[in-house]
PDB file of C-alpha atoms in Angstrom:
ATOM      1  CA  MET A   1      -2.059 -89.935-174.654  1.00 55.00           C
ATOM      2  CA  PHE A   2      -5.396 -88.459-173.619  1.00 63.00           C
ATOM      3  CA  CYS A   3      -3.853 -87.264-170.349  1.00 76.00           C
ATOM      4  CA  ALA A   4      -1.019 -85.524-172.192  1.00 80.00           C
ATOM      5  CA  GLN A   5      -3.522 -83.803-174.475  1.00 83.00           C
ATOM      6  CA  ALA A   6      -5.581 -82.658-171.489  1.00 84.00           C
ATOM      7  CA  PHE A   7      -2.465 -81.254-169.797  1.00 83.00           C
ATOM      8  CA  HIS A   8      -1.471 -79.524-173.040  1.00 85.00           C
ATOM      9  CA  ASN A   9      -4.956 -78.000-173.303  1.00 87.00           C
ATOM     10  CA  LEU A  10      -4.800 -76.629-169.744  1.00 90.00           C
ATOM     11  CA  ILE A  11      -1.477 -74.929-170.469  1.00 89.00           C
ATOM     12  CA  ARG A  12      -2.723 -73.564-173.803  1.00 91.00           C
ATOM     13  CA  GLN A  13      -5.850 -72.209-172.093  1.00 90.00           C
ATOM     14  CA  LYS A  14      -3.731 -70.245-169.598  1.00 91.00           C
ATOM     15  CA  GLU A  15      -1.367 -69.134-172.351  1.00 90.00           C
ATOM     16  CA  THR A  16      -4.246 -67.855-174.505  1.00 90.00           C
ATOM     17  CA  SER A  17      -5.718 -65.946-171.565  1.00 92.00           C
ATOM     18  CA  GLY A  18      -2.325 -64.309-170.945  1.00 90.00           C
ATOM     19  CA  ASN A  19      -1.642 -65.959-167.579  1.00 90.00           C
ATOM     20  CA  ILE A  20       1.464 -67.778-168.839  1.00 90.00           C
ATOM     21  CA  GLN A  21       4.008 -66.520-171.321  1.00 89.00           C
ATOM     22  CA  GLY A  22       6.616 -68.900-172.704  1.00 85.00           C
ATOM     23  CA  ILE A  23      10.263 -68.257-173.442  1.00 83.00           C
ATOM     24  CA  VAL A  24      11.983 -67.222-176.663  1.00 83.00           C
ATOM     25  CA  VAL A  25      14.117 -70.007-178.146  1.00 77.00           C
ATOM     26  CA  SER A  26      14.611 -68.461-181.575  1.00 78.00           C
ATOM     27  CA  PRO A  27      13.697 -65.130-183.143  1.00 82.00           C
ATOM     28  CA  HIS A  28      11.513 -66.872-185.727  1.00 84.00           C
ATOM     29  CA  ALA A  29       9.916 -69.509-183.503  1.00 81.00           C
ATOM     30  CA  PRO A  30       6.776 -69.210-181.382  1.00 84.00           C
ATOM     31  CA  LEU A  31       7.199 -68.864-177.630  1.00 84.00           C
ATOM     32  CA  LEU A  32       7.905 -72.184-175.919  1.00 84.00           C
ATOM     33  CA  THR A  33       5.662 -72.918-172.923  1.00 87.00           C
ATOM     34  CA  HIS A  34       6.066 -76.663-172.488  1.00 85.00           C
ATOM     35  CA  ILE A  35       7.453 -79.927-173.841  1.00 82.00           C
ATOM     36  CA  LEU A  36       5.751 -83.247-173.138  1.00 80.00           C
ATOM     37  CA  PHE A  37       7.733 -86.492-173.122  1.00 75.00           C
ATOM     38  CA  ALA A  38       6.481 -89.979-172.230  1.00 72.00           C
ATOM     39  CA  ASP A  39       7.304 -89.606-168.537  1.00 74.00           C
ATOM     40  CA  LEU A  40       8.537 -86.036-168.255  1.00 77.00           C
ATOM     41  CA  THR A  41       6.984 -82.610-168.689  1.00 83.00           C
ATOM     42  CA  LEU A  42       8.992 -79.416-168.957  1.00 83.00           C
ATOM     43  CA  ILE A  43       7.223 -76.092-168.395  1.00 86.00           C
ATOM     44  CA  PHE A  44       8.923 -72.838-169.388  1.00 85.00           C
ATOM     45  CA  SER A  45       7.671 -69.534-168.018  1.00 87.00           C
ATOM     46  CA  GLN A  46       8.460 -66.133-166.621  1.00 86.00           C
ATOM     47  CA  ILE A  47       9.418 -65.982-162.952  1.00 85.00           C
ATOM     48  CA  GLU A  48       6.513 -64.221-161.289  1.00 89.00           C
ATOM     49  CA  PRO A  49       4.417 -65.355-158.312  1.00 91.00           C
ATOM     50  CA  GLU A  50       1.221 -65.075-160.369  1.00 93.00           C
ATOM     51  CA  VAL A  51       2.654 -67.429-162.994  1.00 91.00           C
ATOM     52  CA  MET A  52       3.701 -69.956-160.333  1.00 91.00           C
ATOM     53  CA  MET A  53       0.187 -69.888-158.877  1.00 93.00           C
ATOM     54  CA  CYS A  54      -1.189 -70.429-162.378  1.00 93.00           C
ATOM     55  CA  ILE A  55       1.127 -73.422-162.865  1.00 90.00           C
ATOM     56  CA  GLN A  56       0.015 -74.735-159.483  1.00 92.00           C
ATOM     57  CA  TRP A  57      -3.614 -74.389-160.637  1.00 92.00           C
ATOM     58  CA  ILE A  58      -2.801 -76.305-163.842  1.00 91.00           C
ATOM     59  CA  LEU A  59      -1.121 -79.123-161.901  1.00 90.00           C
ATOM     60  CA  CYS A  60      -3.967 -79.382-159.369  1.00 91.00           C
ATOM     61  CA  SER A  61      -6.667 -79.227-162.052  1.00 91.00           C
ATOM     62  CA  PHE A  62      -4.926 -81.898-164.096  1.00 89.00           C
ATOM     63  CA  ALA A  63      -4.448 -84.157-161.069  1.00 90.00           C
ATOM     64  CA  ARG A  64      -8.078 -83.759-160.038  1.00 91.00           C
ATOM     65  CA  ALA A  65      -9.470 -84.381-163.546  1.00 89.00           C
ATOM     66  CA  SER A  66      -7.164 -87.294-164.407  1.00 88.00           C
ATOM     67  CA  ARG A  67      -7.154 -88.797-160.912  1.00 89.00           C
ATOM     68  CA  LEU A  68      -3.365 -88.987-161.191  1.00 85.00           C
ATOM     69  CA  LYS A  69      -1.089 -87.867-158.375  1.00 86.00           C
ATOM     70  CA  ILE A  70       1.723 -85.495-159.249  1.00 84.00           C
ATOM     71  CA  ASN A  71       4.846 -86.547-157.386  1.00 85.00           C
ATOM     72  CA  LEU A  72       6.281 -83.289-156.057  1.00 84.00           C
ATOM     73  CA  GLU A  73       9.344 -85.177-154.794  1.00 84.00           C
ATOM     74  CA  LYS A  74      10.290 -85.729-158.446  1.00 82.00           C
ATOM     75  CA  THR A  75       9.321 -82.201-159.459  1.00 84.00           C
ATOM     76  CA  ALA A  76      11.949 -79.469-159.576  1.00 84.00           C
ATOM     77  CA  MET A  77      12.646 -75.991-160.909  1.00 86.00           C
ATOM     78  CA  ALA A  78      15.722 -74.571-162.610  1.00 83.00           C
ATOM     79  CA  PHE A  79      16.424 -70.860-162.949  1.00 84.00           C
ATOM     80  CA  SER A  80      18.715 -68.733-165.074  1.00 80.00           C
ATOM     81  CA  LYS A  81      21.868 -67.546-163.338  1.00 81.00           C
ATOM     82  CA  ASN A  82      20.661 -63.962-162.844  1.00 86.00           C
ATOM     83  CA  VAL A  83      17.691 -64.864-160.608  1.00 88.00           C
ATOM     84  CA  PRO A  84      18.304 -63.814-156.980  1.00 90.00           C
ATOM     85  CA  GLN A  85      18.260 -66.560-154.344  1.00 89.00           C
ATOM     86  CA  ALA A  86      15.377 -64.913-152.469  1.00 90.00           C
ATOM     87  CA  THR A  87      13.246 -65.013-155.629  1.00 90.00           C
ATOM     88  CA  LYS A  88      14.089 -68.682-156.181  1.00 89.00           C
ATOM     89  CA  GLU A  89      13.054 -69.556-152.633  1.00 88.00           C
ATOM     90  CA  SER A  90       9.837 -67.556-152.881  1.00 89.00           C
ATOM     91  CA  LEU A  91       8.764 -69.164-156.162  1.00 88.00           C
ATOM     92  CA  THR A  92       9.675 -72.722-155.209  1.00 88.00           C
ATOM     93  CA  GLY A  93       7.739 -72.219-151.987  1.00 89.00           C
ATOM     94  CA  ILE A  94       4.570 -71.568-153.986  1.00 90.00           C
ATOM     95  CA  LEU A  95       4.813 -74.924-155.756  1.00 87.00           C
ATOM     96  CA  GLY A  96       6.511 -76.796-152.929  1.00 88.00           C
ATOM     97  CA  VAL A  97       9.342 -78.117-155.102  1.00 87.00           C
ATOM     98  CA  GLU A  98      13.129 -78.059-154.954  1.00 86.00           C
ATOM     99  CA  VAL A  99      15.613 -76.048-157.005  1.00 84.00           C
ATOM    100  CA  ILE A 100      18.019 -78.065-159.128  1.00 80.00           C
ATOM    101  CA  ALA A 101      21.405 -77.042-160.414  1.00 72.00           C
ATOM    102  CA  LYS A 102      21.636 -76.701-164.165  1.00 63.00           C
ATOM    103  CA  HIS A 103      24.367 -79.335-164.380  1.00 55.00           C
ATOM    104  CA  GLU A 104      22.235 -82.196-163.050  1.00 56.00           C
ATOM    105  CA  ASN A 105      21.341 -85.028-165.416  1.00 59.00           C
ATOM    106  CA  TYR A 106      18.148 -86.964-166.079  1.00 56.00           C
ATOM    107  CA  LEU A 107      18.351 -90.263-167.972  1.00 54.00           C
ATOM    108  CA  GLY A 108      21.927 -89.432-168.942  1.00 57.00           C
ATOM    109  CA  LEU A 109      21.118 -86.022-170.425  1.00 57.00           C
ATOM    110  CA  SER A 110      21.542 -82.574-168.959  1.00 54.00           C
ATOM    111  CA  ARG A 111      18.289 -81.241-167.504  1.00 54.00           C
ATOM    112  CA  THR A 112      18.947 -77.859-169.068  1.00 55.00           C
ATOM    113  CA  VAL A 113      20.387 -76.805-172.401  1.00 56.00           C
ATOM    114  CA  GLY A 114      22.335 -73.578-172.564  1.00 56.00           C
ATOM    115  CA  ARG A 115      24.026 -71.894-175.483  1.00 57.00           C
ATOM    116  CA  SER A 116      26.473 -74.770-176.093  1.00 57.00           C
ATOM    117  CA  LYS A 117      24.128 -77.475-177.336  1.00 55.00           C
ATOM    118  CA  SER A 118      26.962 -79.539-178.832  1.00 61.00           C
ATOM    119  CA  LYS A 119      28.532 -79.924-175.383  1.00 62.00           C
ATOM    120  CA  VAL A 120      25.239 -81.058-173.815  1.00 55.00           C
ATOM    121  CA  PHE A 121      24.544 -83.713-176.447  1.00 60.00           C
ATOM    122  CA  GLU A 122      28.160 -84.818-176.945  1.00 69.00           C
ATOM    123  CA  GLY A 123      27.820 -87.840-174.643  1.00 66.00           C
ATOM    124  CA  LEU A 124      24.577 -88.932-176.267  1.00 63.00           C
ATOM    125  CA  THR A 125      25.962 -88.706-179.798  1.00 70.00           C
ATOM    126  CA  ARG A 126      29.073 -90.611-178.699  1.00 72.00           C
ATOM    127  CA  ARG A 127      26.937 -93.433-177.244  1.00 71.00           C
ATOM    128  CA  ILE A 128      24.760 -93.602-180.358  1.00 69.00           C
ATOM    129  CA  TRP A 129      27.830 -93.663-182.615  1.00 74.00           C
ATOM    130  CA  TYR A 130      29.357 -96.427-180.481  1.00 73.00           C
ATOM    131  CA  GLN A 131      26.166 -98.507-180.770  1.00 72.00           C
ATOM    132  CA  LEU A 132      26.096 -98.039-184.537  1.00 74.00           C
ATOM    133  CA  GLN A 133      29.708 -99.216-184.812  1.00 73.00           C
ATOM    134  CA  SER A 134      29.123-102.359-182.700  1.00 66.00           C
TER     135      SER A 134
END
């Protein structure tokens, strides 16, 4: 829990200083920069080399302070469909991670959620409903 809070604080520090800007998820919601799960962290940002270097700084600072190793083999980036391939390659090269397709799953759920949220969570709700009926 302390590690998650430290990671959150590093991201907030860079967000406050204007180095990272999150994404809009709703007109009335604050910008979304990150989501922390038990074993998964999602970071949302603009696609600029300076932002990727800032994220790299956050990851390195966190790893150094926590003495935890970030497994880059399990780290990936997803982009919106209008990002050119050359930009994707340039940005993933900064962090040294792979690009994933939006349709890939993690723990049975889609790694990305587009406009059709009901389609993404349909399988999960079906499994929960099945368990409740059993």
